[in-house]
Each structure stands twice: as structure tokens, then as C-alpha cells.
PDB file of C-alpha atoms in Angstrom:
ATOM      1  CA  ILE J   1     -32.109-201.188  21.088  1.00  0.00           C
ATOM      2  CA  PHE J   2     -34.267-198.987  19.035  1.00  0.00           C
ATOM      3  CA  ILE J   3     -31.233-199.027  16.446  1.00  0.00           C
ATOM      4  CA  SER J   4     -30.829-202.651  16.421  1.00  0.00           C
ATOM      5  CA  ALA J   5     -34.624-203.691  15.840  1.00  0.00           C
ATOM      6  CA  ARG J   6     -34.645-201.292  12.835  1.00  0.00           C
ATOM      7  CA  ILE J   7     -31.561-202.929  11.265  1.00  0.00           C
ATOM      8  CA  TYR J   8     -33.298-206.310  12.146  1.00  0.00           C
ATOM      9  CA  LEU J   9     -36.485-205.399  10.528  1.00  0.00           C
ATOM     10  CA  ARG J  10     -34.629-204.102   7.552  1.00  0.00           C
ATOM     11  CA  TYR J  11     -32.904-207.028   7.132  1.00  0.00           C
ATOM     12  CA  LYS J  12     -36.017-209.223   7.766  1.00  0.00           C
ATOM     13  CA  GLU J  13     -37.853-207.201   5.162  1.00  0.00           C
ATOM     14  CA  ASN J  14     -34.786-208.083   2.478  1.00  0.00           C
ATOM     15  CA  LYS J  15     -35.250-211.584   3.239  1.00  0.00           C
ATOM     16  CA  ASN J  16     -39.019-211.812   3.198  1.00  0.00           C
ATOM     17  CA  LYS J  17     -38.495-209.528  -0.420  1.00  0.00           C
ATOM     18  CA  LYS J  18     -35.966-212.318  -1.475  1.00  0.00           C
ATOM     19  CA  GLU J  19     -38.512-215.035  -0.804  1.00  0.00           C
ATOM     20  CA  ILE J  20     -41.022-213.098  -2.788  1.00  0.00           C
ATOM     21  CA  ILE J  21     -39.005-212.507  -5.233  1.00  0.00           C
ATOM     22  CA  ASP J  22     -38.010-216.251  -5.426  1.00  0.00           C
ATOM     23  CA  ARG J  23     -41.886-217.277  -5.646  1.00  0.00           C
ATOM     24  CA  MET J  24     -43.095-214.924  -8.140  1.00  0.00           C
ATOM     25  CA  SER J  25     -40.015-216.181 -10.406  1.00  0.00           C
ATOM     26  CA  TRP J  26     -41.578-219.760 -10.009  1.00  0.00           C
ATOM     27  CA  VAL J  27     -44.952-218.588 -10.458  1.00  0.00           C
ATOM     28  CA  LEU J  28     -43.767-216.152 -13.758  1.00  0.00           C
ATOM     29  CA  GLY J  29     -41.519-219.357 -14.917  1.00  0.00           C
ATOM     30  CA  LEU J  30     -38.665-217.587 -14.938  1.00  0.00           C
ATOM     31  CA  GLU J  31     -35.391-218.838 -13.950  1.00  0.00           C
ATOM     32  CA  GLN J  32     -33.346-218.232 -11.067  1.00  0.00           C
ATOM     33  CA  ASP J  33     -29.509-218.792 -11.147  1.00  0.00           C
ATOM     34  CA  GLY J  34     -29.639-221.213 -14.100  1.00  0.00           C
ATOM     35  CA  GLN J  35     -32.201-223.346 -12.517  1.00  0.00           C
ATOM     36  CA  GLN J  36     -36.150-223.344 -12.025  1.00  0.00           C
ATOM     37  CA  SER J  37     -36.877-222.972  -8.875  1.00  0.00           C
ATOM     38  CA  LYS J  38     -38.345-225.642  -7.054  1.00  0.00           C
ATOM     39  CA  SER J  39     -41.735-225.644  -4.826  1.00  0.00           C
ATOM     40  CA  ILE J  40     -43.839-228.755  -3.094  1.00  0.00           C
ATOM     41  CA  VAL J  41     -47.215-227.726  -5.176  1.00  0.00           C
ATOM     42  CA  THR J  42     -49.615-230.447  -5.872  1.00  0.00           C
ATOM     43  CA  SER J  43     -51.574-230.826  -9.410  1.00  0.00           C
ATOM     44  CA  TYR J  44     -54.368-229.405  -8.486  1.00  0.00           C
ATOM     45  CA  ASP J  45     -52.250-226.053  -7.249  1.00  0.00           C
ATOM     46  CA  GLU J  46     -50.292-226.022 -10.865  1.00  0.00           C
ATOM     47  CA  GLN J  47     -53.719-226.400 -12.528  1.00  0.00           C
ATOM     48  CA  MET J  48     -55.533-223.240 -10.311  1.00  0.00           C
ATOM     49  CA  ILE J  49     -52.257-221.259 -10.838  1.00  0.00           C
ATOM     50  CA  SER J  50     -51.933-222.051 -14.404  1.00  0.00           C
ATOM     51  CA  LYS J  51     -56.180-221.691 -15.145  1.00  0.00           C
ATOM     52  CA  ALA J  52     -55.253-218.161 -13.298  1.00  0.00           C
ATOM     53  CA  THR J  53     -52.343-217.283 -15.026  1.00  0.00           C
ATOM     54  CA  THR J  54     -54.739-217.837 -18.383  1.00  0.00           C
ATOM     55  CA  ILE J  55     -57.453-215.660 -16.842  1.00  0.00           C
ATOM     56  CA  VAL J  56     -55.280-213.016 -16.435  1.00  0.00           C
ATOM     57  CA  GLU J  57     -53.513-213.263 -19.457  1.00  0.00           C
ATOM     58  CA  ASP J  58     -57.102-213.360 -21.768  1.00  0.00           C
ATOM     59  CA  HIS J  59     -57.929-210.291 -19.202  1.00  0.00           C
ATOM     60  CA  LEU J  60     -54.562-208.317 -20.081  1.00  0.00           C
ATOM     61  CA  SER J  61     -55.850-205.257 -21.704  1.00  0.00           C
ATOM     62  CA  ASP J  62     -58.916-204.769 -19.010  1.00  0.00           C
ATOM     63  CA  THR J  63     -58.311-201.946 -17.322  1.00  0.00           C
ATOM     64  CA  ASP J  64     -61.260-202.776 -14.673  1.00  0.00           C
ATOM     65  CA  PHE J  65     -59.729-206.840 -14.213  1.00  0.00           C
ATOM     66  CA  ASP J  66     -59.046-206.900 -10.773  1.00  0.00           C
ATOM     67  CA  VAL J  67     -59.238-209.652  -7.911  1.00  0.00           C
ATOM     68  CA  GLN J  68     -62.827-210.203  -7.927  1.00  0.00           C
ATOM     69  CA  ILE J  69     -63.458-210.417 -11.354  1.00  0.00           C
ATOM     70  CA  LEU J  70     -60.380-213.359 -11.072  1.00  0.00           C
ATOM     71  CA  ALA J  71     -61.791-215.082  -8.209  1.00  0.00           C
ATOM     72  CA  ASP J  72     -65.564-214.818 -10.413  1.00  0.00           C
ATOM     73  CA  CYS J  73     -63.745-216.548 -13.399  1.00  0.00           C
ATOM     74  CA  LEU J  74     -62.385-219.245 -11.104  1.00  0.00           C
ATOM     75  CA  ASN J  75     -65.915-219.751  -8.930  1.00  0.00           C
ATOM     76  CA  MET J  76     -64.635-218.820  -5.789  1.00  0.00           C
ATOM     77  CA  SER J  77     -64.935-216.299  -3.150  1.00  0.00           C
ATOM     78  CA  ARG J  78     -62.183-213.035  -3.393  1.00  0.00           C
ATOM     79  CA  SER J  79     -61.201-214.386   0.493  1.00  0.00           C
ATOM     80  CA  THR J  80     -60.491-218.056  -0.885  1.00  0.00           C
ATOM     81  CA  LEU J  81     -58.610-216.929  -3.604  1.00  0.00           C
ATOM     82  CA  ALA J  82     -56.347-214.870  -2.040  1.00  0.00           C
ATOM     83  CA  ARG J  83     -55.628-217.931   0.433  1.00  0.00           C
ATOM     84  CA  LYS J  84     -55.042-220.345  -2.058  1.00  0.00           C
ATOM     85  CA  ILE J  85     -52.868-217.609  -4.035  1.00  0.00           C
ATOM     86  CA  ARG J  86     -50.822-217.181  -0.873  1.00  0.00           C
ATOM     87  CA  ALA J  87     -50.655-220.798   0.341  1.00  0.00           C
ATOM     88  CA  ILE J  88     -49.367-221.704  -3.411  1.00  0.00           C
ATOM     89  CA  THR J  89     -47.071-218.684  -4.094  1.00  0.00           C
ATOM     90  CA  GLY J  90     -46.725-216.622  -0.987  1.00  0.00           C
ATOM     91  CA  ILE J  91     -47.836-213.365  -2.864  1.00  0.00           C
ATOM     92  CA  THR J  92     -51.581-211.227  -2.660  1.00  0.00           C
ATOM     93  CA  PRO J  93     -53.230-212.053  -5.635  1.00  0.00           C
ATOM     94  CA  SER J  94     -53.054-208.693  -6.732  1.00  0.00           C
ATOM     95  CA  ASP J  95     -49.147-208.956  -6.501  1.00  0.00           C
ATOM     96  CA  PHE J  96     -49.841-212.583  -9.061  1.00  0.00           C
ATOM     97  CA  ILE J  97     -51.725-210.303 -11.327  1.00  0.00           C
ATOM     98  CA  LYS J  98     -49.276-207.347 -11.398  1.00  0.00           C
ATOM     99  CA  GLY J  99     -46.136-210.003 -11.792  1.00  0.00           C
ATOM    100  CA  ILE J 100     -48.290-211.278 -15.003  1.00  0.00           C
ATOM    101  CA  LYS J 101     -48.897-208.116 -16.424  1.00  0.00           C
ATOM    102  CA  MET J 102     -45.299-207.145 -16.068  1.00  0.00           C
ATOM    103  CA  LYS J 103     -43.770-210.470 -17.412  1.00  0.00           C
ATOM    104  CA  ASN J 104     -45.939-209.995 -20.435  1.00  0.00           C
ATOM    105  CA  ALA J 105     -45.013-205.958 -20.836  1.00  0.00           C
ATOM    106  CA  ALA J 106     -41.138-207.425 -20.323  1.00  0.00           C
ATOM    107  CA  GLU J 107     -41.647-209.368 -23.221  1.00  0.00           C
ATOM    108  CA  MET J 108     -43.817-206.476 -25.833  1.00  0.00           C
ATOM    109  CA  LEU J 109     -40.655-204.342 -25.119  1.00  0.00           C
ATOM    110  CA  ASN J 110     -38.552-206.505 -26.150  1.00  0.00           C
ATOM    111  CA  ASN J 111     -39.720-205.992 -29.518  1.00  0.00           C
ATOM    112  CA  PRO J 112     -38.135-201.961 -30.734  1.00  0.00           C
ATOM    113  CA  ASN J 113     -41.014-201.223 -33.326  1.00  0.00           C
ATOM    114  CA  ILE J 114     -43.132-200.561 -29.930  1.00  0.00           C
ATOM    115  CA  THR J 115     -43.651-197.876 -27.750  1.00  0.00           C
ATOM    116  CA  ILE J 116     -44.342-197.769 -24.220  1.00  0.00           C
ATOM    117  CA  SER J 117     -47.606-196.063 -24.624  1.00  0.00           C
ATOM    118  CA  GLU J 118     -48.717-199.165 -26.572  1.00  0.00           C
ATOM    119  CA  VAL J 119     -47.633-201.029 -24.071  1.00  0.00           C
ATOM    120  CA  VAL J 120     -49.182-199.438 -20.975  1.00  0.00           C
ATOM    121  CA  ASN J 121     -52.576-199.795 -22.569  1.00  0.00           C
ATOM    122  CA  ALA J 122     -51.550-203.913 -23.855  1.00  0.00           C
ATOM    123  CA  VAL J 123     -51.681-204.522 -19.959  1.00  0.00           C
ATOM    124  CA  GLY J 124     -54.329-202.534 -18.636  1.00  0.00           C
ATOM    125  CA  TYR J 125     -52.614-199.823 -16.942  1.00  0.00           C
ATOM    126  CA  THR J 126     -54.405-196.169 -17.917  1.00  0.00           C
ATOM    127  CA  ASN J 127     -51.507-194.516 -16.373  1.00  0.00           C
ATOM    128  CA  ARG J 128     -48.073-194.133 -17.656  1.00  0.00           C
ATOM    129  CA  LYS J 129     -46.578-193.058 -14.279  1.00  0.00           C
ATOM    130  CA  HIS J 130     -47.802-195.641 -12.082  1.00  0.00           C
ATOM    131  CA  PHE J 131     -46.955-198.331 -14.772  1.00  0.00           C
ATOM    132  CA  SER J 132     -43.576-197.078 -14.812  1.00  0.00           C
ATOM    133  CA  THR J 133     -43.415-197.562 -11.192  1.00  0.00           C
ATOM    134  CA  ALA J 134     -44.507-201.154 -11.111  1.00  0.00           C
ATOM    135  CA  PHE J 135     -41.881-202.019 -13.711  1.00  0.00           C
ATOM    136  CA  LYS J 136     -39.356-200.749 -11.977  1.00  0.00           C
ATOM    137  CA  ASN J 137     -40.290-202.464  -8.748  1.00  0.00           C
ATOM    138  CA  MET J 138     -40.346-205.103 -10.460  1.00  0.00           C
ATOM    139  CA  PHE J 139     -37.567-205.088 -12.805  1.00  0.00           C
ATOM    140  CA  GLY J 140     -35.388-202.908 -11.177  1.00  0.00           C
ATOM    141  CA  ILE J 141     -35.085-200.393 -14.009  1.00  0.00           C
ATOM    142  CA  SER J 142     -37.585-198.436 -15.806  1.00  0.00           C
ATOM    143  CA  PRO J 143     -39.470-199.677 -18.693  1.00  0.00           C
ATOM    144  CA  SER J 144     -37.789-196.964 -21.512  1.00  0.00           C
ATOM    145  CA  GLU J 145     -33.476-198.371 -19.814  1.00  0.00           C
ATOM    146  CA  TYR J 146     -35.442-202.187 -20.132  1.00  0.00           C
ATOM    147  CA  GLN J 147     -36.240-201.172 -24.122  1.00  0.00           C
ATOM    148  CA  LYS J 148     -32.664-199.877 -24.610  1.00  0.00           C
ATOM    149  CA  LYS J 149     -30.784-202.246 -22.963  1.00  0.00           C
ATOM    150  CA  ASN J 150     -32.566-204.655 -25.281  1.00  0.00           C
ATOM    151  CA  LYS J 151     -31.478-202.919 -28.474  1.00  0.00           C
ATOM    152  CA  SER J 152     -27.991-202.486 -27.417  1.00  0.00           C
ATOM    153  CA  GLU J 153     -28.048-206.551 -26.789  1.00  0.00           C
ATOM    154  CA  GLU J 154     -29.151-206.969 -30.325  1.00  0.00           C
TER     155      GLU J 154
END
């Protein structure tokens, strides 16, 4: 029974990861299987996510930017922000911020003239190893592999 429970939990965990990736793709505007992912979202929700995305992008290189600052910029409490972002996207505000930073990092890494250290600083990370780990968790490959892959495609 113990092994069956572990297998079930691992299956459920992977299923939840897929759902989170699908929702994060919607938030970041990424396409999945050639189609834009669809979700029932009100115009107010879209406006809030759009405004939050703009705020994160405006503070992209700020190393001190966190959920509390985002909440303050949106004129809401941290807990209200967490509740709303989780309801709309299915992810935490921290993951929301990290996803936007990683999307911008990937766009920067498409330029072969930019070093990874420059990207690390541009997206507000102070530790390259922490950035590389976050990038690999998001995209499945390291930043250097991502940059090499894009060089070879050109």
C-alpha cells in the first residue's frame, strides 16, 4: 500500500506540474501545441494580470523586488494579491514574478552577444547559480545550453 501511495502521489505531483506549466504558459503568453491556451478569465482579471506583468517588467533589474512591493504597487495587501493571482493563474505570486523574469531572460539569451552574467544582472538576480537553477527548472535546460541551442538554429 505504501508503494502504491507513493506512485499515486508522484503521478498527482506530475499532473499538477503540467497544470501549473499550462497556466504559466497562459500568463506568459506562450503557445502550447500551436494554440493559445484558453481559460475563463474576466476582463478585470486580465487587466490586473497585465498591470502586474508591466510592474514586474518595470522592476526587472531590481534585486529587492518581491511580492510585497508588487502588492504595494497594485494597492492591495500581500495576502489579497496572493489569493487573486492564485485564483487567476494557479501559481503563487513568487512563481508569477519568477516566470516573467525567466521569460525575459530567455528573450535576452536569444542575442548571442549578451553574456549570461549580463542577463543575470538584467533580471535582478545576484547569484548566477540561483538564476541557472531557476532557469533550468522553468525551461528544462541550462541558460548556456539555451543560448548555444539558439546560436545553432540561426
